[in-house]
Amino acid sequence: RKEVEQDPGPFNVPEGATVAFNCTYSNSASQSFFWYRQDCRKEPKLLMSVYSSGNEDGRFTAQLNRASQYISLLIRDSKLSDSATYLCVVAGGGADGLTFGKGTHLIIQP
Amino acid sequence: GAVVSQHPSWVICKSGTSVKIECRSLDFQATTMFWYRQFPKQSLMLMATSNEGSKATYEQGVEKDKFLINHASLTLSTLTVTSAHPEDSSFYICSAYTGASNQPQHFGDGTRLSIL
């Protein structure tokens, strides 16, 4: 079983739509959870951290379910610029190496 | 914000060449830096954890004699791919840990290595 699993997509959605991504992780000892965004041939950039209480940053909402070892990302009112690969990332702690999912490819269509 | 500079961004060289990649934290001190590798359509995979002043910790399956890591200062870590072969062609990315729990790591721009 892979450590971090994501649906690779691609997800093709029209501009303005709401889209949700899911991710599961296998290591129950994981402590930190993040969503990163990676554009083609670029380095990954932190989108947001994920907390058990859920957190929101503008059009983006992330949630964590520790019992089910499940992480989600919701994007509302999607923009063309949201087109990218979204990486689900878990870590054991602050100074631990990150474990990346393969990413979910999102394409926003005009 | 925290900036990590990685150099070079693109390398093309012949099989058997050794290639050194530098990773610098420009405006903060990083006691820990990480090296990742990403093959096409694959996820980033952690290769090794580099701690300033000590030996790097390599992930399972990563040859330490092949991928030499040096973290001689709090702002610089280097990865040397020794006697590179075509199968070493990949996207190599470093990251540095700032110490802030809400900002896990800052990534360099990555190095695209192509071995002919």
PDB file of C-alpha atoms in Angstrom:
ATOM      1  CA  ARG A   1       0.000   0.000   0.000  1.00  0.00           C
ATOM      2  CA  LYS A   2       1.342   3.401  -0.980  1.00  0.00           C
ATOM      3  CA  GLU A   3       2.050   5.815   1.844  1.00  0.00           C
ATOM      4  CA  VAL A   4       0.024   8.648   0.344  1.00  0.00           C
ATOM      5  CA  GLU A   5      -2.600   7.937  -2.266  1.00  0.00           C
ATOM      6  CA  GLN A   6      -4.391  10.390  -4.500  1.00  0.00           C
ATOM      7  CA  ASP A   7      -6.613  10.129  -7.543  1.00  0.00           C
ATOM      8  CA  PRO A   8      -4.264  11.263 -10.331  1.00  0.00           C
ATOM      9  CA  GLY A   9      -7.073  12.692 -12.458  1.00  0.00           C
ATOM     10  CA  PRO A  10      -7.019  14.663 -14.624  1.00  0.00           C
ATOM     11  CA  PHE A  11      -9.994  16.569 -13.345  1.00  0.00           C
ATOM     12  CA  ASN A  12     -11.428  18.736 -16.089  1.00  0.00           C
ATOM     13  CA  VAL A  13     -13.823  21.297 -14.637  1.00  0.00           C
ATOM     14  CA  PRO A  14     -15.337  24.506 -16.002  1.00  0.00           C
ATOM     15  CA  GLU A  15     -14.262  27.844 -14.648  1.00  0.00           C
ATOM     16  CA  GLY A  16     -16.326  28.817 -11.634  1.00  0.00           C
ATOM     17  CA  ALA A  17     -17.065  25.252 -10.579  1.00  0.00           C
ATOM     18  CA  THR A  18     -16.314  23.722  -7.215  1.00  0.00           C
ATOM     19  CA  VAL A  19     -13.909  20.807  -7.164  1.00  0.00           C
ATOM     20  CA  ALA A  20     -12.800  18.493  -4.386  1.00  0.00           C
ATOM     21  CA  PHE A  21      -9.729  16.288  -4.053  1.00  0.00           C
ATOM     22  CA  ASN A  22      -9.205  13.461  -1.632  1.00  0.00           C
ATOM     23  CA  CYS A  23      -6.132  11.824  -0.252  1.00  0.00           C
ATOM     24  CA  THR A  24      -5.473   8.910   2.104  1.00  0.00           C
ATOM     25  CA  TYR A  25      -2.325   8.164   4.044  1.00  0.00           C
ATOM     26  CA  SER A  26      -1.138   4.917   5.585  1.00  0.00           C
ATOM     27  CA  ASN A  27       1.107   6.044   8.443  1.00  0.00           C
ATOM     28  CA  SER A  28      -1.087   6.626  11.474  1.00  0.00           C
ATOM     29  CA  ALA A  29       1.856   8.287  13.242  1.00  0.00           C
ATOM     30  CA  SER A  30       1.888  11.172  10.750  1.00  0.00           C
ATOM     31  CA  GLN A  31       1.702  14.495  12.507  1.00  0.00           C
ATOM     32  CA  SER A  32       1.651  17.180   9.855  1.00  0.00           C
ATOM     33  CA  PHE A  33      -0.434  17.470   6.723  1.00  0.00           C
ATOM     34  CA  PHE A  34      -0.260  19.842   3.799  1.00  0.00           C
ATOM     35  CA  TRP A  35      -1.497  20.545   0.334  1.00  0.00           C
ATOM     36  CA  TYR A  36       1.135  21.706  -2.144  1.00  0.00           C
ATOM     37  CA  ARG A  37       0.624  22.976  -5.643  1.00  0.00           C
ATOM     38  CA  GLN A  38       3.048  22.130  -8.413  1.00  0.00           C
ATOM     39  CA  ASP A  39       2.986  23.737 -11.825  1.00  0.00           C
ATOM     40  CA  CYS A  40       4.519  21.928 -14.761  1.00  0.00           C
ATOM     41  CA  ARG A  41       8.311  21.652 -14.435  1.00  0.00           C
ATOM     42  CA  LYS A  42       8.337  23.831 -11.329  1.00  0.00           C
ATOM     43  CA  GLU A  43       9.059  23.272  -7.685  1.00  0.00           C
ATOM     44  CA  PRO A  44       6.126  22.545  -5.350  1.00  0.00           C
ATOM     45  CA  LYS A  45       4.711  25.473  -3.430  1.00  0.00           C
ATOM     46  CA  LEU A  46       2.849  25.236  -0.158  1.00  0.00           C
ATOM     47  CA  LEU A  47      -0.847  25.902  -0.629  1.00  0.00           C
ATOM     48  CA  MET A  48      -2.019  25.337   2.906  1.00  0.00           C
ATOM     49  CA  SER A  49      -1.528  23.300   6.022  1.00  0.00           C
ATOM     50  CA  VAL A  50      -4.305  20.954   7.081  1.00  0.00           C
ATOM     51  CA  TYR A  51      -5.651  20.762  10.617  1.00  0.00           C
ATOM     52  CA  SER A  52      -8.112  18.446  12.315  1.00  0.00           C
ATOM     53  CA  SER A  53     -10.447  21.349  12.915  1.00  0.00           C
ATOM     54  CA  GLY A  54     -10.454  22.149   9.228  1.00  0.00           C
ATOM     55  CA  ASN A  55      -9.158  25.364   7.806  1.00  0.00           C
ATOM     56  CA  GLU A  56     -10.066  27.795   5.087  1.00  0.00           C
ATOM     57  CA  ASP A  57      -8.002  30.212   3.043  1.00  0.00           C
ATOM     58  CA  GLY A  58     -10.090  32.213   0.620  1.00  0.00           C
ATOM     59  CA  ARG A  59     -11.545  29.830  -1.942  1.00  0.00           C
ATOM     60  CA  PHE A  60      -9.656  26.863  -0.517  1.00  0.00           C
ATOM     61  CA  THR A  61     -10.841  24.645   2.319  1.00  0.00           C
ATOM     62  CA  ALA A  62      -8.854  21.733   3.709  1.00  0.00           C
ATOM     63  CA  GLN A  63      -9.981  19.061   6.141  1.00  0.00           C
ATOM     64  CA  LEU A  64      -8.320  16.219   7.980  1.00  0.00           C
ATOM     65  CA  ASN A  65      -9.945  13.096   9.362  1.00  0.00           C
ATOM     66  CA  ARG A  66      -7.350  11.346  11.511  1.00  0.00           C
ATOM     67  CA  ALA A  67      -9.593   8.383  12.280  1.00  0.00           C
ATOM     68  CA  SER A  68     -10.019   7.608   8.611  1.00  0.00           C
ATOM     69  CA  GLN A  69      -6.556   8.887   7.683  1.00  0.00           C
ATOM     70  CA  TYR A  70      -8.126  11.015   5.045  1.00  0.00           C
ATOM     71  CA  ILE A  71      -7.405  14.547   3.827  1.00  0.00           C
ATOM     72  CA  SER A  72      -9.468  16.682   1.502  1.00  0.00           C
ATOM     73  CA  LEU A  73      -9.112  19.914  -0.428  1.00  0.00           C
ATOM     74  CA  LEU A  74     -12.066  21.911  -1.741  1.00  0.00           C
ATOM     75  CA  ILE A  75     -11.663  24.691  -4.283  1.00  0.00           C
ATOM     76  CA  ARG A  76     -14.625  26.984  -4.802  1.00  0.00           C
ATOM     77  CA  ASP A  77     -15.238  29.336  -7.730  1.00  0.00           C
ATOM     78  CA  SER A  78     -12.306  27.815  -9.605  1.00  0.00           C
ATOM     79  CA  LYS A  79     -10.119  30.072 -11.747  1.00  0.00           C
ATOM     80  CA  LEU A  80      -8.108  29.277 -14.842  1.00  0.00           C
ATOM     81  CA  SER A  81      -4.994  29.936 -12.786  1.00  0.00           C
ATOM     82  CA  ASP A  82      -5.932  27.069 -10.468  1.00  0.00           C
ATOM     83  CA  SER A  83      -4.880  24.617 -13.181  1.00  0.00           C
ATOM     84  CA  ALA A  84      -1.971  22.678 -11.684  1.00  0.00           C
ATOM     85  CA  THR A  85      -1.087  19.451  -9.940  1.00  0.00           C
ATOM     86  CA  TYR A  86      -2.138  19.345  -6.295  1.00  0.00           C
ATOM     87  CA  LEU A  87       0.070  17.275  -4.021  1.00  0.00           C
ATOM     88  CA  CYS A  88      -1.108  15.762  -0.772  1.00  0.00           C
ATOM     89  CA  VAL A  89       1.789  15.749   1.681  1.00  0.00           C
ATOM     90  CA  VAL A  90       2.265  14.233   5.121  1.00  0.00           C
ATOM     91  CA  ALA A  91       5.129  14.372   7.567  1.00  0.00           C
ATOM     92  CA  GLY A  92       6.038  12.985  10.945  1.00  0.00           C
ATOM     93  CA  GLY A  93       6.974  16.315  12.437  1.00  0.00           C
ATOM     94  CA  GLY A  94       8.440  19.756  11.753  1.00  0.00           C
ATOM     95  CA  ALA A  95      11.949  18.671  10.755  1.00  0.00           C
ATOM     96  CA  ASP A  96      10.980  15.432   9.042  1.00  0.00           C
ATOM     97  CA  GLY A  97      11.203  14.826   5.346  1.00  0.00           C
ATOM     98  CA  LEU A  98       7.896  15.142   3.557  1.00  0.00           C
ATOM     99  CA  THR A  99       6.058  12.244   1.935  1.00  0.00           C
ATOM    100  CA  PHE A 100       4.300  13.298  -1.235  1.00  0.00           C
ATOM    101  CA  GLY A 101       1.394  11.775  -3.051  1.00  0.00           C
ATOM    102  CA  LYS A 102       1.687  11.503  -6.818  1.00  0.00           C
ATOM    103  CA  GLY A 103      -0.586  14.471  -7.199  1.00  0.00           C
ATOM    104  CA  THR A 104      -3.965  15.195  -8.721  1.00  0.00           C
ATOM    105  CA  HIS A 105      -3.904  17.032 -12.026  1.00  0.00           C
ATOM    106  CA  LEU A 106      -6.535  19.759 -12.292  1.00  0.00           C
ATOM    107  CA  ILE A 107      -7.473  21.488 -15.538  1.00  0.00           C
ATOM    108  CA  ILE A 108      -9.832  24.447 -15.367  1.00  0.00           C
ATOM    109  CA  GLN A 109     -11.531  25.061 -18.670  1.00  0.00           C
ATOM    110  CA  PRO A 110     -12.840  28.467 -19.807  1.00  0.00           C
TER     111      PRO A 110
ATOM    112  CA  GLY B   1       9.796  35.413   3.054  1.00  0.00           C
ATOM    113  CA  ALA B   2      12.218  32.526   3.232  1.00  0.00           C
ATOM    114  CA  VAL B   3      14.085  31.989  -0.038  1.00  0.00           C
ATOM    115  CA  VAL B   4      15.957  28.910  -1.152  1.00  0.00           C
ATOM    116  CA  SER B   5      18.247  29.145  -4.140  1.00  0.00           C
ATOM    117  CA  GLN B   6      19.184  26.050  -6.093  1.00  0.00           C
ATOM    118  CA  HIS B   7      21.850  25.984  -8.778  1.00  0.00           C
ATOM    119  CA  PRO B   8      22.174  24.984 -11.550  1.00  0.00           C
ATOM    120  CA  SER B   9      18.612  24.836 -12.834  1.00  0.00           C
ATOM    121  CA  TRP B  10      19.446  22.693 -15.850  1.00  0.00           C
ATOM    122  CA  VAL B  11      22.329  20.334 -16.552  1.00  0.00           C
ATOM    123  CA  ILE B  12      23.022  18.201 -19.597  1.00  0.00           C
ATOM    124  CA  CYS B  13      26.167  16.106 -19.520  1.00  0.00           C
ATOM    125  CA  LYS B  14      27.730  12.886 -20.690  1.00  0.00           C
ATOM    126  CA  SER B  15      27.461   9.573 -18.911  1.00  0.00           C
ATOM    127  CA  GLY B  16      30.204   9.151 -16.323  1.00  0.00           C
ATOM    128  CA  THR B  17      30.334  12.824 -15.363  1.00  0.00           C
ATOM    129  CA  SER B  18      29.891  13.897 -11.764  1.00  0.00           C
ATOM    130  CA  VAL B  19      27.436  16.728 -11.209  1.00  0.00           C
ATOM    131  CA  LYS B  20      27.223  18.988  -8.177  1.00  0.00           C
ATOM    132  CA  ILE B  21      23.991  20.756  -7.224  1.00  0.00           C
ATOM    133  CA  GLU B  22      23.965  23.555  -4.660  1.00  0.00           C
ATOM    134  CA  CYS B  23      21.145  24.514  -2.354  1.00  0.00           C
ATOM    135  CA  ARG B  24      21.349  27.750  -0.412  1.00  0.00           C
ATOM    136  CA  SER B  25      19.015  29.332   2.108  1.00  0.00           C
ATOM    137  CA  LEU B  26      19.370  33.029   1.365  1.00  0.00           C
ATOM    138  CA  ASP B  27      17.737  34.777   4.284  1.00  0.00           C
ATOM    139  CA  PHE B  28      17.570  32.194   7.042  1.00  0.00           C
ATOM    140  CA  GLN B  29      19.672  29.498   8.618  1.00  0.00           C
ATOM    141  CA  ALA B  30      18.655  25.964   7.891  1.00  0.00           C
ATOM    142  CA  THR B  31      19.935  23.293  10.220  1.00  0.00           C
ATOM    143  CA  THR B  32      18.108  20.730   8.130  1.00  0.00           C
ATOM    144  CA  MET B  33      17.878  20.500   4.371  1.00  0.00           C
ATOM    145  CA  PHE B  34      16.272  17.803   2.302  1.00  0.00           C
ATOM    146  CA  TRP B  35      16.942  16.418  -1.146  1.00  0.00           C
ATOM    147  CA  TYR B  36      14.120  15.059  -3.267  1.00  0.00           C
ATOM    148  CA  ARG B  37      13.965  13.487  -6.687  1.00  0.00           C
ATOM    149  CA  GLN B  38      11.041  13.419  -9.094  1.00  0.00           C
ATOM    150  CA  PHE B  39      10.853  11.212 -12.168  1.00  0.00           C
ATOM    151  CA  PRO B  40       8.332  12.092 -14.887  1.00  0.00           C
ATOM    152  CA  LYS B  41       4.733  11.588 -13.785  1.00  0.00           C
ATOM    153  CA  GLN B  42       5.903  10.393 -10.395  1.00  0.00           C
ATOM    154  CA  SER B  43       5.701  11.928  -6.958  1.00  0.00           C
ATOM    155  CA  LEU B  44       8.588  13.657  -5.295  1.00  0.00           C
ATOM    156  CA  MET B  45      10.595  11.132  -3.350  1.00  0.00           C
ATOM    157  CA  LEU B  46      12.764  12.021  -0.403  1.00  0.00           C
ATOM    158  CA  MET B  47      16.332  10.948  -1.054  1.00  0.00           C
ATOM    159  CA  ALA B  48      18.112  12.151   2.045  1.00  0.00           C
ATOM    160  CA  THR B  49      18.001  14.460   5.034  1.00  0.00           C
ATOM    161  CA  SER B  50      20.987  16.700   5.454  1.00  0.00           C
ATOM    162  CA  ASN B  51      21.901  18.120   8.855  1.00  0.00           C
ATOM    163  CA  GLU B  52      24.536  20.805   9.198  1.00  0.00           C
ATOM    164  CA  GLY B  53      27.807  19.411  10.468  1.00  0.00           C
ATOM    165  CA  SER B  54      26.811  15.767  10.400  1.00  0.00           C
ATOM    166  CA  LYS B  55      26.397  12.945   7.928  1.00  0.00           C
ATOM    167  CA  ALA B  56      23.276  12.863   5.821  1.00  0.00           C
ATOM    168  CA  THR B  57      20.579  10.296   6.469  1.00  0.00           C
ATOM    169  CA  TYR B  58      19.634   8.447   3.310  1.00  0.00           C
ATOM    170  CA  GLU B  59      16.287   6.882   2.523  1.00  0.00           C
ATOM    171  CA  GLN B  60      16.113   3.200   1.758  1.00  0.00           C
ATOM    172  CA  GLY B  61      17.250   2.431  -1.744  1.00  0.00           C
ATOM    173  CA  VAL B  62      19.306   5.599  -2.185  1.00  0.00           C
ATOM    174  CA  GLU B  63      23.013   4.904  -2.608  1.00  0.00           C
ATOM    175  CA  LYS B  64      25.034   7.174  -0.353  1.00  0.00           C
ATOM    176  CA  ASP B  65      28.201   6.611  -2.381  1.00  0.00           C
ATOM    177  CA  LYS B  66      26.354   7.619  -5.527  1.00  0.00           C
ATOM    178  CA  PHE B  67      24.680  10.696  -4.127  1.00  0.00           C
ATOM    179  CA  LEU B  68      27.170  12.556  -1.959  1.00  0.00           C
ATOM    180  CA  ILE B  69      25.667  15.172   0.322  1.00  0.00           C
ATOM    181  CA  ASN B  70      27.606  17.834   2.155  1.00  0.00           C
ATOM    182  CA  HIS B  71      26.040  20.337   4.550  1.00  0.00           C
ATOM    183  CA  ALA B  72      29.040  22.315   5.657  1.00  0.00           C
ATOM    184  CA  SER B  73      27.235  25.461   6.768  1.00  0.00           C
ATOM    185  CA  LEU B  74      23.816  26.545   7.965  1.00  0.00           C
ATOM    186  CA  THR B  75      23.015  28.028   4.569  1.00  0.00           C
ATOM    187  CA  LEU B  76      24.494  25.578   2.083  1.00  0.00           C
ATOM    188  CA  SER B  77      23.967  21.937   1.216  1.00  0.00           C
ATOM    189  CA  THR B  78      25.347  20.258  -1.882  1.00  0.00           C
ATOM    190  CA  LEU B  79      24.348  17.086  -3.684  1.00  0.00           C
ATOM    191  CA  THR B  80      26.904  15.475  -5.969  1.00  0.00           C
ATOM    192  CA  VAL B  81      25.711  12.812  -8.368  1.00  0.00           C
ATOM    193  CA  THR B  82      28.857  10.799  -8.954  1.00  0.00           C
ATOM    194  CA  SER B  83      29.534   9.046 -12.256  1.00  0.00           C
ATOM    195  CA  ALA B  84      26.060   9.880 -13.470  1.00  0.00           C
ATOM    196  CA  HIS B  85      24.269   7.573 -15.874  1.00  0.00           C
ATOM    197  CA  PRO B  86      21.118   8.066 -17.971  1.00  0.00           C
ATOM    198  CA  GLU B  87      18.963   6.438 -15.295  1.00  0.00           C
ATOM    199  CA  ASP B  88      19.999   9.262 -12.951  1.00  0.00           C
ATOM    200  CA  SER B  89      18.266  11.762 -15.218  1.00  0.00           C
ATOM    201  CA  SER B  90      15.579  13.357 -13.108  1.00  0.00           C
ATOM    202  CA  PHE B  91      14.334  16.535 -11.444  1.00  0.00           C
ATOM    203  CA  TYR B  92      16.232  17.098  -8.207  1.00  0.00           C
ATOM    204  CA  ILE B  93      14.798  19.527  -5.653  1.00  0.00           C
ATOM    205  CA  CYS B  94      16.163  20.657  -2.345  1.00  0.00           C
ATOM    206  CA  SER B  95      14.244  22.135   0.514  1.00  0.00           C
ATOM    207  CA  ALA B  96      15.176  23.794   3.751  1.00  0.00           C
ATOM    208  CA  TYR B  97      13.410  23.638   7.063  1.00  0.00           C
ATOM    209  CA  THR B  98      12.902  27.047   8.634  1.00  0.00           C
ATOM    210  CA  GLY B  99      11.955  25.859  12.066  1.00  0.00           C
ATOM    211  CA  ALA B 100       8.416  27.298  11.806  1.00  0.00           C
ATOM    212  CA  SER B 101       5.787  24.612  12.299  1.00  0.00           C
ATOM    213  CA  ASN B 102       3.295  26.260   9.972  1.00  0.00           C
ATOM    214  CA  GLN B 103       5.758  26.528   7.096  1.00  0.00           C
ATOM    215  CA  PRO B 104       7.324  23.122   6.858  1.00  0.00           C
ATOM    216  CA  GLN B 105       9.866  23.557   4.142  1.00  0.00           C
ATOM    217  CA  HIS B 106      10.825  26.011   1.455  1.00  0.00           C
ATOM    218  CA  PHE B 107      11.821  24.526  -1.847  1.00  0.00           C
ATOM    219  CA  GLY B 108      14.498  25.518  -4.298  1.00  0.00           C
ATOM    220  CA  ASP B 109      13.590  25.893  -7.957  1.00  0.00           C
ATOM    221  CA  GLY B 110      14.889  22.422  -8.767  1.00  0.00           C
ATOM    222  CA  THR B 111      17.583  21.097 -11.074  1.00  0.00           C
ATOM    223  CA  ARG B 112      16.691  19.238 -14.220  1.00  0.00           C
ATOM    224  CA  LEU B 113      19.469  16.733 -14.838  1.00  0.00           C
ATOM    225  CA  SER B 114      19.792  15.019 -18.190  1.00  0.00           C
ATOM    226  CA  ILE B 115      22.528  12.447 -18.697  1.00  0.00           C
ATOM    227  CA  LEU B 116      23.249  11.508 -22.277  1.00  0.00           C
TER     228      LEU B 116
END
